[in-house]
Structure formats: C-alpha cells, structure tokens
Short mmCIF file of C-alpha atoms and ligand atoms in Angstrom, two decimals:
data_model
loop_
_atom_site.label_atom_id
_atom_site.label_comp_id
_atom_site.label_asym_id
_atom_site.label_seq_id
_atom_site.Cartn_x
_atom_site.Cartn_y
_atom_site.Cartn_z
CA UNK M 1 0.00 0.00 0.00
CA UNK M 2 1.40 3.46 -0.85
CA UNK M 3 1.43 5.88 2.02
CA UNK M 4 1.96 9.62 2.19
CA UNK M 5 4.12 10.87 5.01
CA UNK M 6 3.33 14.34 6.24
CA UNK M 7 6.48 16.47 6.08
CA UNK M 8 6.32 17.27 9.78
CA UNK M 9 10.01 17.62 10.52
CA UNK M 10 12.96 19.02 8.63
CA UNK M 11 16.33 17.22 8.74
CA UNK M 12 17.84 20.11 10.72
CA UNK M 13 15.26 19.56 13.42
CA UNK M 14 15.84 15.81 13.51
CA UNK M 15 19.58 16.51 13.67
CA UNK M 16 19.06 18.21 17.04
CA UNK M 17 17.76 14.93 18.42
CA UNK M 18 20.48 12.88 16.70
CA UNK M 19 23.01 14.95 18.64
CA UNK M 20 21.14 14.57 21.91
CA UNK M 21 20.81 10.78 22.00
CA UNK M 22 23.13 7.80 21.85
CA UNK M 23 20.59 5.53 20.19
CA UNK M 24 19.82 5.23 16.49
CA UNK M 25 17.18 7.42 14.83
CA UNK M 26 15.44 6.20 11.70
CA UNK M 27 13.34 8.45 9.47
CA UNK M 28 11.33 7.83 6.26
CA UNK M 29 13.53 7.05 3.30
CA UNK M 30 16.45 5.85 5.41
CA UNK M 31 17.71 2.26 5.33
CA UNK M 32 15.88 0.16 7.87
CA UNK M 33 12.86 2.45 8.10
CA UNK M 34 10.35 -0.25 7.06
CA UNK M 35 11.77 -2.66 9.65
CA UNK M 36 11.79 0.08 12.32
CA UNK M 37 8.07 0.65 11.70
CA UNK M 38 7.12 -3.01 12.19
CA UNK M 39 5.21 -4.12 15.24
CA UNK M 40 3.92 -7.58 16.14
CA UNK M 41 0.37 -7.04 14.89
CA UNK M 42 0.49 -6.94 11.07
CA UNK M 43 -3.03 -5.46 11.02
CA UNK M 44 -1.52 -2.17 12.29
CA UNK M 45 1.69 -2.23 10.29
CA UNK M 46 0.57 0.41 7.79
CA UNK M 47 1.37 3.29 10.17
CA UNK M 48 4.25 5.54 9.19
CA UNK M 49 5.86 7.52 12.03
CA UNK M 50 7.98 10.60 11.29
CA UNK M 51 10.82 9.01 13.23
CA UNK M 52 11.70 6.00 15.35
CA UNK M 53 14.17 6.58 18.18
CA UNK M 54 15.86 3.47 19.50
CA UNK M 55 16.77 4.53 23.01
CA UNK M 56 19.79 3.15 24.82
CA UNK M 57 18.99 4.53 28.26
CA UNK M 58 16.87 6.88 30.34
CA UNK M 59 18.74 9.94 29.04
CA UNK M 60 17.67 9.10 25.47
CA UNK M 61 14.09 8.64 26.63
CA UNK M 62 14.13 12.04 28.36
CA UNK M 63 15.56 13.67 25.23
CA UNK M 64 12.98 11.98 23.00
CA UNK M 65 10.03 13.04 25.19
CA UNK M 66 11.32 16.63 25.28
CA UNK M 67 11.85 16.66 21.51
CA UNK M 68 8.37 15.28 20.89
CA UNK M 69 6.78 17.90 23.10
CA UNK M 70 8.71 20.81 21.56
CA UNK M 71 7.68 19.70 18.09
CA UNK M 72 4.10 18.78 18.92
CA UNK M 73 4.58 15.13 17.94
CA UNK M 74 2.30 12.28 18.96
CA UNK M 75 4.27 9.81 21.07
CA UNK M 76 4.03 6.02 20.65
CA UNK M 77 6.01 4.06 23.26
CA UNK M 78 7.31 0.63 22.28
CA UNK M 79 8.44 -2.02 24.75
CA UNK M 80 8.05 -5.43 23.09
CA UNK M 81 5.77 -4.09 20.34
CA UNK M 82 3.03 -6.69 21.08
CA UNK M 83 0.13 -4.29 21.65
CA UNK M 84 -2.85 -5.99 20.04
CA UNK M 85 -4.56 -2.62 19.51
CA UNK M 86 -1.45 -1.27 17.75
CA UNK M 87 -0.57 1.33 20.39
CA UNK M 88 3.19 1.09 19.85
CA UNK M 89 3.19 2.80 16.47
CA UNK M 90 1.60 5.90 14.95
CA UNK M 91 1.31 8.04 11.85
CA UNK M 92 3.58 11.11 11.58
CA UNK M 93 4.60 11.05 15.25
CA UNK M 94 7.58 9.67 17.13
CA UNK M 95 8.05 6.05 18.19
CA UNK M 96 10.11 5.89 21.37
CA UNK M 97 11.46 2.36 21.00
CA UNK M 98 13.04 0.87 24.11
CA UNK M 99 14.08 -2.43 22.52
CA UNK M 100 17.84 -1.77 22.96
CA UNK M 101 17.15 -1.47 26.71
CA UNK M 102 16.63 -5.20 27.23
CA UNK M 103 19.18 -5.94 29.95
CA UNK M 104 18.23 -8.16 32.89
CA UNK M 105 20.20 -8.39 36.12
CA UNK M 106 19.35 -10.98 38.75
CA UNK M 107 20.19 -10.70 42.43
CA UNK M 108 19.62 -14.30 43.57
CA UNK M 109 20.16 -13.53 47.24
CA UNK M 110 17.63 -10.70 47.30
CA UNK M 111 15.26 -12.58 44.97
CA UNK M 112 15.06 -9.52 42.74
CA UNK M 113 15.54 -8.84 39.02
CA UNK M 114 16.10 -5.45 37.41
CA UNK M 115 14.76 -5.49 33.88
CA UNK M 116 15.15 -2.90 31.11
CA UNK M 117 12.02 -1.23 29.76
CA UNK M 118 12.47 -2.88 26.34
CA UNK M 119 13.03 -6.48 27.50
CA UNK M 120 10.78 -9.36 26.43
CA UNK M 121 9.84 -12.32 28.63
CA UNK M 122 12.40 -14.60 26.94
CA UNK M 123 15.12 -12.24 28.25
CA UNK M 124 13.78 -12.45 31.81
CA UNK M 125 13.25 -16.23 31.81
CA UNK M 126 16.74 -16.82 30.42
CA UNK M 127 18.47 -14.87 33.19
CA UNK M 128 16.23 -15.91 36.08
CA UNK M 129 16.15 -19.64 35.26
CA UNK M 130 19.96 -19.70 35.44
CA UNK M 131 19.35 -19.35 39.21
CA UNK M 132 16.25 -21.58 39.41
CA UNK M 133 14.11 -18.47 39.75
CA UNK M 134 11.11 -17.00 37.92
CA UNK M 135 8.45 -14.31 38.04
CA UNK M 136 5.07 -14.34 36.31
CA UNK M 137 5.55 -13.73 32.58
CA UNK M 138 3.56 -14.27 29.39
CA UNK M 139 2.30 -17.32 27.50
CA UNK M 140 4.35 -16.17 24.48
CA UNK M 141 7.99 -15.37 25.24
CA UNK M 142 8.41 -12.58 22.67
CA UNK M 143 5.81 -10.42 24.46
CA UNK M 144 7.25 -7.27 26.01
CA UNK M 145 7.70 -7.06 29.78
CA UNK M 146 6.65 -3.40 29.80
CA UNK M 147 3.18 -3.30 28.26
CA UNK M 148 2.40 -6.72 29.74
CA UNK M 149 3.27 -5.76 33.32
CA UNK M 150 1.79 -2.26 33.20
CA UNK M 151 -1.58 -3.69 32.09
CA UNK M 152 -1.52 -6.51 34.68
CA UNK M 153 0.16 -9.64 33.33
CA UNK M 154 -1.66 -12.99 33.24
CA UNK M 155 0.70 -15.97 33.13
CA UNK M 156 1.30 -19.61 34.08
CA UNK M 157 2.49 -18.89 37.61
CA UNK M 158 0.01 -16.18 38.57
CA UNK M 159 -2.14 -18.20 40.99
CA UNK M 160 0.94 -18.85 43.14
CA UNK M 161 3.12 -15.78 42.55
CA UNK M 162 0.48 -13.20 41.53
CA UNK M 163 0.12 -11.23 38.32
CA UNK M 164 3.23 -9.68 36.79
CA UNK M 165 2.15 -6.32 38.22
CA UNK M 166 1.89 -7.83 41.71
CA UNK M 167 5.57 -8.74 41.47
CA UNK M 168 6.52 -5.24 40.38
CA UNK M 169 8.41 -3.90 43.39
CA UNK M 170 9.77 -0.69 41.87
CA UNK M 171 10.24 1.18 38.60
CA UNK M 172 12.15 4.10 37.10
CA UNK M 173 9.80 6.27 35.10
CA UNK M 174 10.36 9.18 32.71
CA UNK M 175 7.38 11.46 33.21
CA UNK M 176 5.65 13.73 30.71
CA UNK M 177 7.66 16.72 31.96
CA UNK M 178 10.93 14.87 31.41
CA UNK M 179 11.79 13.94 35.01
CA UNK M 180 13.17 10.52 35.95
CA UNK M 181 11.30 9.39 39.05
CA UNK M 182 11.52 6.24 41.11
CA UNK M 183 8.32 4.50 42.18
CA UNK M 184 8.25 1.97 45.01
CA UNK M 185 6.19 1.24 48.13
CA UNK M 186 8.11 3.96 49.97
CA UNK M 187 8.71 6.51 47.20
CA UNK M 188 5.92 7.80 44.94
CA UNK M 189 3.70 4.94 46.08
CA UNK M 190 0.75 6.47 44.20
CA UNK M 191 2.66 6.04 40.95
CA UNK M 192 3.52 2.41 41.75
CA UNK M 193 -0.20 1.80 42.36
CA UNK M 194 -0.95 3.13 38.85
CA UNK M 195 1.84 1.17 37.18
CA UNK M 196 0.29 -2.02 38.55
CA UNK M 197 -2.51 -2.22 35.99
CA UNK M 198 -3.01 1.33 34.72
CA UNK M 199 -0.97 0.77 31.53
CA UNK M 200 1.48 3.24 30.00
CA UNK M 201 -0.57 6.27 31.03
CA UNK M 202 1.79 7.81 33.58
CA UNK M 203 5.18 7.80 31.92
CA UNK M 204 7.80 5.66 30.23
CA UNK M 205 9.28 2.95 32.42
CA UNK M 206 12.99 2.66 31.74
CA UNK M 207 13.64 -0.03 34.36
CA UNK M 208 11.51 -2.49 36.31
CA UNK M 209 12.33 -4.28 39.53
CA UNK M 210 10.58 -7.63 40.06
CA UNK M 211 10.25 -10.07 42.94
CA UNK M 212 11.50 -13.55 42.07
CA UNK M 213 10.50 -17.01 43.28
CA UNK M 214 12.07 -20.46 43.26
CA UNK M 215 10.86 -22.45 40.24
CA UNK M 216 12.07 -25.21 37.97
CA UNK M 217 14.08 -26.01 36.01
CA UNK M 218 11.48 -28.80 35.50
CA UNK M 219 7.82 -28.32 36.38
CA UNK M 220 4.66 -30.35 35.74
CA UNK M 221 3.03 -28.58 32.80
CA UNK M 222 1.67 -28.80 29.27
CA UNK M 223 -1.50 -29.44 27.26
CA UNK M 224 -3.96 -32.29 26.84
CA UNK M 225 -5.82 -32.15 23.51
CA UNK M 226 -9.32 -33.61 23.09
CA UNK M 227 -11.70 -33.71 20.11
CA UNK M 228 -14.00 -30.66 19.87
CA UNK M 229 -16.90 -33.02 20.61
CA UNK M 230 -15.58 -33.20 24.19
CA UNK M 231 -15.38 -29.40 24.59
CA UNK M 232 -18.56 -29.08 26.62
CA UNK M 233 -17.54 -31.88 29.01
CA UNK M 234 -14.12 -30.29 29.36
CA UNK M 235 -15.55 -26.87 30.18
CA UNK M 236 -17.89 -28.40 32.75
CA UNK M 237 -15.10 -30.43 34.35
CA UNK M 238 -12.92 -27.30 34.42
CA UNK M 239 -15.68 -25.24 36.07
CA UNK M 240 -16.32 -27.91 38.71
CA UNK M 241 -12.61 -28.38 39.41
CA UNK M 242 -11.45 -24.75 39.87
CA UNK M 243 -13.22 -24.28 43.23
CA UNK M 244 -10.88 -26.74 45.00
CA UNK M 245 -7.75 -26.23 42.92
CA UNK M 246 -4.75 -25.14 45.02
CA UNK M 247 -2.73 -22.03 44.18
CA UNK M 248 0.13 -24.14 42.84
CA UNK M 249 -1.77 -24.84 39.61
CA UNK M 250 -2.82 -22.34 36.95
CA UNK M 251 -4.89 -23.67 34.05
CA UNK M 252 -6.59 -22.61 30.86
CA UNK M 253 -9.10 -24.20 28.52
CA UNK M 254 -8.46 -23.38 24.87
CA UNK M 255 -11.05 -24.15 22.17
CA UNK M 256 -8.88 -24.10 19.09
CA UNK M 257 -7.73 -25.88 15.94
CA UNK M 258 -5.04 -28.56 16.13
CA UNK M 259 -1.78 -27.07 14.86
CA UNK M 260 0.29 -29.16 12.44
CA UNK M 261 2.83 -30.22 15.07
CA UNK M 262 4.48 -33.65 15.13
CA UNK M 263 3.27 -34.21 18.72
CA UNK M 264 -0.35 -34.23 17.49
CA UNK M 265 -1.50 -37.17 15.31
CA UNK M 266 -1.56 -36.03 11.67
CA UNK M 267 -5.21 -37.02 11.19
CA UNK M 268 -6.12 -34.24 13.64
CA UNK M 269 -4.09 -31.45 12.06
CA UNK M 270 -6.40 -28.59 11.11
CA UNK M 271 -9.37 -30.09 12.99
CA UNK M 272 -11.26 -28.33 15.78
CA UNK M 273 -10.05 -29.46 19.22
CA UNK M 274 -10.32 -28.49 22.87
CA UNK M 275 -7.24 -28.26 25.06
CA UNK M 276 -6.68 -28.22 28.79
CA UNK M 277 -3.33 -26.56 29.52
CA UNK M 278 -1.84 -26.26 32.99
CA UNK M 279 1.33 -25.39 34.85
CA UNK M 280 2.13 -26.42 38.42
CA UNK M 281 4.55 -24.44 40.56
CA UNK M 282 4.74 -27.17 43.24
CA UNK M 283 6.87 -30.33 43.26
CA UNK M 284 6.81 -32.25 39.95
CA UNK M 285 5.64 -35.42 41.78
CA UNK M 286 2.52 -33.57 43.01
CA UNK M 287 1.43 -32.51 39.51
CA UNK M 288 -0.27 -35.70 38.34
CA UNK M 289 -2.75 -35.76 41.25
CA UNK M 290 -3.71 -32.14 40.60
CA UNK M 291 -4.80 -32.78 37.00
CA UNK M 292 -6.10 -36.36 37.34
CA UNK M 293 -9.71 -35.22 36.87
CA UNK M 294 -8.91 -34.18 33.30
CA UNK M 295 -7.58 -37.57 32.26
CA UNK M 296 -11.14 -38.97 32.49
CA UNK M 297 -12.95 -36.23 30.55
CA UNK M 298 -12.60 -38.00 27.20
CA UNK M 299 -10.05 -40.03 25.25
CA UNK M 300 -7.30 -37.49 24.54
CA UNK M 301 -5.91 -36.91 21.06
CA UNK M 302 -2.55 -36.12 22.64
CA UNK M 303 -1.60 -35.93 26.31
CA UNK M 304 1.52 -33.79 26.66
CA UNK M 305 0.92 -32.78 30.27
CA UNK M 306 3.83 -33.96 32.39
CA UNK M 307 7.30 -32.95 33.60
CA UNK M 308 8.83 -30.38 31.26
CA UNK M 309 11.40 -27.60 31.61
CA UNK M 310 9.78 -24.31 32.63
CA UNK M 311 11.37 -22.59 29.63
CA UNK M 312 9.59 -25.07 27.33
CA UNK M 313 6.10 -24.22 28.58
CA UNK M 314 7.09 -20.53 28.37
CA UNK M 315 7.91 -20.88 24.66
CA UNK M 316 5.54 -23.70 23.65
CA UNK M 317 3.21 -21.64 21.45
CA UNK M 318 5.75 -19.04 20.24
CA UNK M 319 5.92 -20.47 16.68
CA UNK M 320 2.15 -20.08 16.22
CA UNK M 321 2.14 -16.36 17.08
CA UNK M 322 5.12 -14.87 15.24
CA UNK M 323 5.62 -11.21 14.37
CA UNK M 324 3.58 -9.95 11.42
CA UNK M 325 0.46 -12.04 11.90
CA UNK M 326 -2.72 -9.95 11.76
CA UNK M 327 -4.60 -10.12 15.03
CA UNK M 328 -7.55 -8.97 17.06
CA UNK M 329 -8.48 -9.95 20.66
CA UNK M 330 -11.63 -9.22 22.60
CA UNK M 331 -12.13 -10.21 26.23
CA UNK M 332 -14.37 -10.03 29.24
CA UNK M 333 -14.19 -11.10 32.88
CA UNK M 334 -16.60 -13.90 33.79
CA UNK M 335 -18.56 -14.12 37.02
CA UNK M 336 -19.45 -17.74 36.17
CA UNK M 337 -19.13 -20.43 33.55
CA UNK M 338 -22.59 -22.00 33.37
CA UNK M 339 -23.80 -24.75 31.03
CA UNK M 340 -25.54 -22.26 28.76
CA UNK M 341 -22.34 -20.27 28.26
CA UNK M 342 -20.35 -23.47 27.72
CA UNK M 343 -22.84 -24.47 24.99
CA UNK M 344 -22.54 -21.10 23.29
CA UNK M 345 -18.75 -21.14 23.40
CA UNK M 346 -18.73 -24.63 21.86
CA UNK M 347 -21.09 -23.54 19.06
CA UNK M 348 -19.09 -20.38 18.31
CA UNK M 349 -15.88 -22.39 18.33
CA UNK M 350 -17.21 -24.61 15.55
CA UNK M 351 -18.17 -21.51 13.52
CA UNK M 352 -14.66 -19.95 13.67
CA UNK M 353 -13.59 -18.43 10.34
CA UNK M 354 -9.97 -19.61 10.49
CA UNK M 355 -7.50 -21.96 12.20
CA UNK M 356 -6.09 -19.27 14.49
CA UNK M 357 -9.37 -18.43 16.20
CA UNK M 358 -9.09 -19.46 19.83
CA UNK M 359 -11.40 -19.20 22.81
CA UNK M 360 -9.36 -19.01 26.01
CA UNK M 361 -10.96 -19.46 29.42
CA UNK M 362 -8.31 -18.54 32.00
CA UNK M 363 -8.60 -19.83 35.54
CA UNK M 364 -8.13 -16.86 37.89
CA UNK M 365 -8.24 -16.75 41.70
CA UNK M 366 -5.43 -17.91 43.98
CA UNK M 367 -2.86 -15.19 44.66
CA UNK M 368 -4.51 -12.92 42.06
CA UNK M 369 -7.82 -12.89 43.93
CA UNK M 370 -6.29 -12.47 47.37
CA UNK M 371 -5.13 -8.94 46.57
CA UNK M 372 -8.06 -6.63 47.31
CA UNK M 373 -9.88 -5.00 44.38
CA UNK M 374 -8.53 -1.45 44.31
CA UNK M 375 -5.23 -2.26 46.05
CA UNK M 376 -3.61 -1.96 42.63
CA UNK M 377 -4.94 -0.40 39.42
CA UNK M 378 -5.55 -3.86 37.87
CA UNK M 379 -9.21 -3.61 36.88
CA UNK M 380 -10.80 -6.47 38.80
CA UNK M 381 -9.61 -9.49 40.80
CA UNK M 382 -12.49 -11.44 42.24
CA UNK M 383 -13.71 -13.04 39.00
CA UNK M 384 -13.09 -16.79 38.68
CA UNK M 385 -12.42 -16.69 34.91
CA UNK M 386 -11.20 -14.40 32.14
CA UNK M 387 -12.59 -15.11 28.68
CA UNK M 388 -10.42 -14.06 25.73
CA UNK M 389 -11.30 -14.47 22.05
CA UNK M 390 -7.95 -14.52 20.24
CA UNK M 391 -7.68 -14.34 16.47
CA UNK M 392 -4.87 -14.40 13.96
CA UNK M 393 -4.92 -14.34 10.15
CA UNK M 394 -2.54 -13.66 7.28
CA UNK M 395 -4.70 -12.48 4.37
CA UNK M 396 -5.75 -8.86 5.10
CA UNK M 397 -9.13 -9.59 3.49
CA UNK M 398 -9.96 -11.95 6.37
CA UNK M 399 -9.85 -9.26 9.06
CA UNK M 400 -13.54 -8.41 9.17
CA UNK M 401 -14.67 -12.02 9.61
CA UNK M 402 -12.13 -12.60 12.40
CA UNK M 403 -13.04 -9.42 14.27
CA UNK M 404 -16.74 -10.20 14.00
CA UNK M 405 -16.20 -13.73 15.26
CA UNK M 406 -14.28 -12.50 18.33
CA UNK M 407 -17.08 -10.03 19.08
CA UNK M 408 -19.64 -12.84 18.76
CA UNK M 409 -17.72 -14.92 21.32
CA UNK M 410 -17.74 -12.09 23.84
CA UNK M 411 -21.37 -11.14 23.12
CA UNK M 412 -22.32 -14.77 23.85
CA UNK M 413 -20.94 -14.29 27.35
CA UNK M 414 -22.77 -11.05 28.14
CA UNK M 415 -25.04 -12.64 30.77
CA UNK M 416 -22.12 -14.20 32.62
CA UNK M 417 -19.76 -11.23 32.32
CA UNK M 418 -18.86 -9.01 35.28
CA UNK M 419 -18.91 -6.09 32.80
CA UNK M 420 -15.15 -5.48 33.21
CA UNK M 421 -12.24 -6.55 31.05
CA UNK M 422 -8.48 -6.94 31.16
CA UNK M 423 -7.08 -4.01 29.14
CA UNK M 424 -4.20 -5.97 27.59
CA UNK M 425 -6.61 -8.42 25.95
CA UNK M 426 -8.48 -5.75 23.98
CA UNK M 427 -7.88 -5.10 20.29
CA UNK M 428 -10.15 -2.06 20.37
CA UNK M 429 -8.91 1.32 21.53
CA UNK M 430 -10.77 3.60 23.98
CA UNK M 431 -11.73 0.72 26.26
CA UNK M 432 -10.31 2.07 29.53
CA UNK M 433 -13.48 3.63 30.90
CA UNK M 434 -15.51 0.43 30.70
CA UNK M 435 -12.67 -1.85 31.81
CA UNK M 436 -12.10 -0.37 35.28
CA UNK M 437 -14.54 0.06 38.16
CA UNK M 438 -15.79 3.60 38.86
CA UNK M 439 -13.58 3.88 41.97
CA UNK M 440 -10.41 2.67 40.25
CA UNK M 441 -11.08 4.82 37.21
CA UNK M 442 -11.53 7.94 39.38
CA UNK M 443 -8.21 7.18 41.12
CA UNK M 444 -6.51 6.66 37.74
CA UNK M 445 -7.81 10.03 36.51
CA UNK M 446 -6.51 11.72 39.64
CA UNK M 447 -3.07 10.13 39.10
CA UNK M 448 -3.15 11.11 35.43
CA UNK M 449 -3.90 14.71 36.45
CA UNK M 450 -0.79 14.63 38.65
CA UNK M 451 1.63 12.91 36.27
CA UNK M 452 0.37 13.68 32.76
CA UNK M 453 -2.18 16.51 32.85
CA UNK M 454 -1.89 17.25 29.12
CA UNK M 455 -2.21 13.59 28.08
CA UNK M 456 1.22 13.33 26.45
CA UNK M 457 0.99 9.54 26.82
CA UNK M 458 -2.29 8.85 25.09
CA UNK M 459 -1.56 5.93 22.76
CA UNK M 460 -2.70 3.33 25.26
CA UNK M 461 -6.02 2.31 26.86
CA UNK M 462 -6.21 5.97 27.68
CA UNK M 463 -7.11 7.49 31.01
CA UNK M 464 -8.07 11.01 30.03
CA UNK M 465 -7.01 13.65 32.54
CA UNK M 466 -9.96 15.55 34.03
CA UNK M 467 -9.06 18.75 32.23
CA UNK M 468 -6.74 18.53 29.29
CA UNK M 469 -4.60 21.64 29.67
CA UNK M 470 -3.07 23.07 26.52
P1 FAD J 21 3.97 -2.59 23.26
O1 FAD J 21 3.22 -2.77 22.00
O2 FAD J 21 5.39 -2.28 23.17
O3 FAD J 21 3.24 -1.51 24.15
C1 FAD J 21 1.92 -1.68 24.58
C2 FAD J 21 1.48 -0.52 25.46
O4 FAD J 21 2.34 -0.41 26.58
C3 FAD J 21 1.48 0.80 24.75
O5 FAD J 21 0.36 1.54 25.18
C4 FAD J 21 2.76 1.44 25.21
O6 FAD J 21 2.63 2.82 25.21
C5 FAD J 21 2.96 0.88 26.60
N1 FAD J 21 4.39 0.70 26.89
C6 FAD J 21 5.23 -0.13 26.24
N2 FAD J 21 6.45 -0.03 26.80
C7 FAD J 21 6.36 0.87 27.78
C8 FAD J 21 7.27 1.39 28.73
N3 FAD J 21 8.56 0.99 28.77
N4 FAD J 21 6.83 2.31 29.61
C9 FAD J 21 5.56 2.71 29.61
N5 FAD J 21 4.64 2.27 28.73
C10 FAD J 21 5.05 1.35 27.84
N6 FAD J 21 -1.10 -10.64 28.09
C11 FAD J 21 -1.13 -11.34 29.23
O7 FAD J 21 -1.45 -10.80 30.28
N7 FAD J 21 -0.82 -12.67 29.25
C12 FAD J 21 -0.42 -13.33 28.14
O8 FAD J 21 -0.10 -14.50 28.20
C13 FAD J 21 -0.38 -12.61 26.91
N8 FAD J 21 0.00 -13.22 25.77
C14 FAD J 21 0.09 -12.48 24.62
C15 FAD J 21 0.54 -13.10 23.47
C16 FAD J 21 0.64 -12.39 22.29
C17 FAD J 21 1.12 -13.07 21.05
C18 FAD J 21 0.27 -11.02 22.27
C19 FAD J 21 0.35 -10.25 21.01
C20 FAD J 21 -0.17 -10.40 23.42
C21 FAD J 21 -0.27 -11.12 24.60
N9 FAD J 21 -0.71 -10.53 25.78
C22 FAD J 21 -0.73 -11.24 26.94
C23 FAD J 21 -1.10 -9.12 25.79
C24 FAD J 21 0.09 -8.27 26.20
O9 FAD J 21 0.14 -8.19 27.60
C25 FAD J 21 -0.03 -6.85 25.63
O10 FAD J 21 -0.12 -6.91 24.24
C26 FAD J 21 1.13 -5.96 26.08
O11 FAD J 21 0.79 -4.63 25.81
C27 FAD J 21 2.42 -6.29 25.37
O12 FAD J 21 3.47 -5.53 25.89
P2 FAD J 21 4.59 -4.93 24.91
O13 FAD J 21 5.57 -4.22 25.74
O14 FAD J 21 5.06 -5.98 23.99
O15 FAD J 21 3.68 -3.91 24.12
#
C-alpha cells in the first residue's frame, strides 16, 4: 500500500535529536525504516511515524520526550511491540522504542531482578532460570515485559506468585515533563499503584524491579488435547474443578484448531479441538494428582501434560504467534461459567472463520484474587475466569470475519460477564473507561492529572485527565 508521510520535521530539526541521544534514529527514506516501523500485529503495520528513536537509556528517553513535546509530535512508546490494539506505532509522530534497553540483572540472594524497559519475557526467563528463579511472565515469550506488566500480566504462575504487576516492586519512570522518578512502596507509592494495571498512562518505564521465586528447572506442565466433541464436558469439568484447585496450579481451557505439530496425530491437524493446559509451581511429583480429573474427561488426542522444563512451557506456542500475523483480541471477565455459556462457546468455536481463532478461558483466583480489588490499578480481581477471544490471520481480506467472530464470542458471554475486562486483551482502543470500576477509574484520573495533565501519553487504553490543559 502506498502511504503519504506528512512532512512534519525538517532534517535540521531531527539533527538536534540525533546529537542529543546515543541511540539510532530512523526516518522515512532511510535504510531500515520499514523494519523500524514493524510491530507484532500486522493489522496495524501500515502506520508511518515521522521518526523512530531506539533509546539506549533513560537519558535518550528524556531527550525523546522533550523533543516530541517541543515539536508537537504524537508519542508512541514501544516495549516489546506486542500491543494488540497497535498502540506502539503511529502516523507522523515519534516512536520511542526501548528495545535496545533489554538488559536483565538478577540478584539471587535478594530474589530480585532489574529489567530494562524494552526487554521481552524470553530475556527475563533466560536470566532468572539460570538461578532456578522466575516471576510471572507471558504465555508467548516474545511479548514485552513493559506493556504486559503495566496492564496486569496474566501468566502460568500467577495463581501462586500473583500477576506480573503484583511482582513489580519498583520502577524508574520518565514522566511527561521529562523527570526521571523512582516508584516503590516507599517513594511515589501512588505512581507504583498506577503502574500495577493502569498501563502506559503515567510515563515511560525505563527499568523495572521484580520479585523472584524459586521455580524449575522442571515443572509439571503442558496441554492435553481432546476432540471438539468433548469441549462441553471439558468446560464443565474445568468449572467444577477450579473451586478446589490449590494455588500451585494455573490452568486454561483453549477451544482451538489442532496445529500441524508432530506431537499431534496427523489425522487431527487442522481439525477443531479443545485443550486443557496447565502449569504447576509445586513439586513435579505432586502434579499428576492435581490434574487427574482431566484424564477422564474424554479419550485425549494427545496428552503432553507432564514434567517439562519451565522454559519449554514458556515458549511452547511461540511459533504459532510470530511477528507480522494480523490479530484482534476481545475479552471479558466472567462471574461464572454455566452450562448455557459453555454451549454457546462450543457452538461459536465450531463456527470460527480460520485456524487461528481461539477461545481461552483462563482460571483466575489464587494469589490474584487475594489482593483486594482497588489495592492496585488492575481492573478487577475477584472473578473466577477471564474469557479471551484470540484471532490471527494472514490475508488482510480476512480481518472483518475474524473481528466479527471475536465479538460474537464475547457477546455470547454477556449474561455471565462481570462487565469489566483486562485491558491488555483488547484489540479495540478507547476501552479504559468500561474496563475499570468507577472507583479505580476515578483514582486513575486523579493520578493522570498529577503525572500527565496534558495527556502526552495517550496511545494506550487511555485514562483522560480531568481537564486537558493546553
Ligand atoms: P507494546 O506494544 O510495546 O506496548 C503496549 C502498550 O504499553 C502501549 O500503550 C505502550 O505505550 C505501553 N508501553 C510499552 N512499553 C512501555 C514502557 N517501557 N513504559 C511505559 N509504557 C510502555 N497478556 C497477558 O497478560 N498474558 C499473556 O499470556 C499474553 N500473551 C500475549 C501473546 C501475544 C502473542 C500477544 C500479542 C499479546 C499477549 N498478551 C498477553 C497481551 C500483552 O500483555 C499486551 O499486548 C502488552 O501490551 C504487550 O506488551 P509490549 O511491551 O510488547 O507492548
């Protein structure tokens, strides 16, 4: 597609920034510009920023924010570039890309990791597992730590260790007015509250500090695949099982299509299936008893649930969700998973328009639910399940059908929904107001007024300041 780029900046102006930063700056027409524009979601890859600044440290970030403000540029902040809604790119503005800032340092004695604002979960798992340690990260290892954690962070260890944002002990943040501030329980505690679920609204995090926990190297984890005909029985067994499940297991039901992997019998490749996927943080020997109920649901197509290295479960589905795929997610929090909803999910699953249409039902609770609603900015905690309709496609012409299907999945759950949603699982923009409770939203607005009163950081699930000053 041809694209016109507004001539917003002259080279002399860009030169000022080139002299102020250590990182690389890429502008339209320069080598590497197309690659610098790319984000994970191919459906949003047609945006053409006026410049991409690859920052090497907080000083570069401060310079880039100041430059953007002086020149009236829209700012897109990029951590791992996995925003489903396409927030980490823009037209004609500046992309502040933190990907060179991907360093991870582990202090095994203090059980702490300091993580650069542009790291991805593979970076964190690699360094922490060298010490038999982990913190809650994503189901796909190329997802960025920054956007993931700031929105909340649902992962395989969350029911034992908490969400990613619950493990966020401290952060260095470049604010809209170009200050570098530290947020922790004892310093700017209000900001730390907002960083734990309020997204990228309050500034650019240049460094995170996470709590770590003993885990691995081998845990009891993996998927069991069943025919789609068993999906309803699986959902019912899952619903009946979660009430007594201990914190040391986190599970997910995925209504999907069998990928063409050697571990799945070839006759099933491309057929609709239902999967139970779990990870246990306790002793490997204790895992089998925790999941025994699922071995009787139906004759499995493939049972891959057993001892496996933690890094394997963390990267298991990476090849299915590579950079450039077109994608749309829509999600809602569920108050219950009744038979009627299970029926509807099974019907919608069979009507999916493509092989990468997945219905995820995440088991919540455990350590996630024991933090009080409102104690962090994470939208809601007491729900037993999160429902996420995930889609991926490659032919741009298939976008409408995939988006409509995901909306149908979520509409089918309207009676069982709490009315709230997890902001990181939303492919639509402008979803912040409906995602958070009234109380949390009011507190987020108050924090936004303090830290970003002119809404400099607005390419996110945006919390609008009460009065946008000019
Ligand atoms: P980016 O696209 O870089 O940024 C997303 C948002 O965060 C933007 O608004 C941006 O402004 C802001 N941001 C980025 N970096 C910074 C920073 N350093 N400081 C301040 N703001 C910043 N979520 C889960 O909870 N669990 C999962 O298992 C999970 N799996 C996923 C798998 C895939 C394939 C994808 C695409 C997404 C998944 N998500 C998951 C959703 C994920 O949490 C969000 O897409 C998240 O925003 C990704 O973070 P990122 O840094 O890669 O995003």
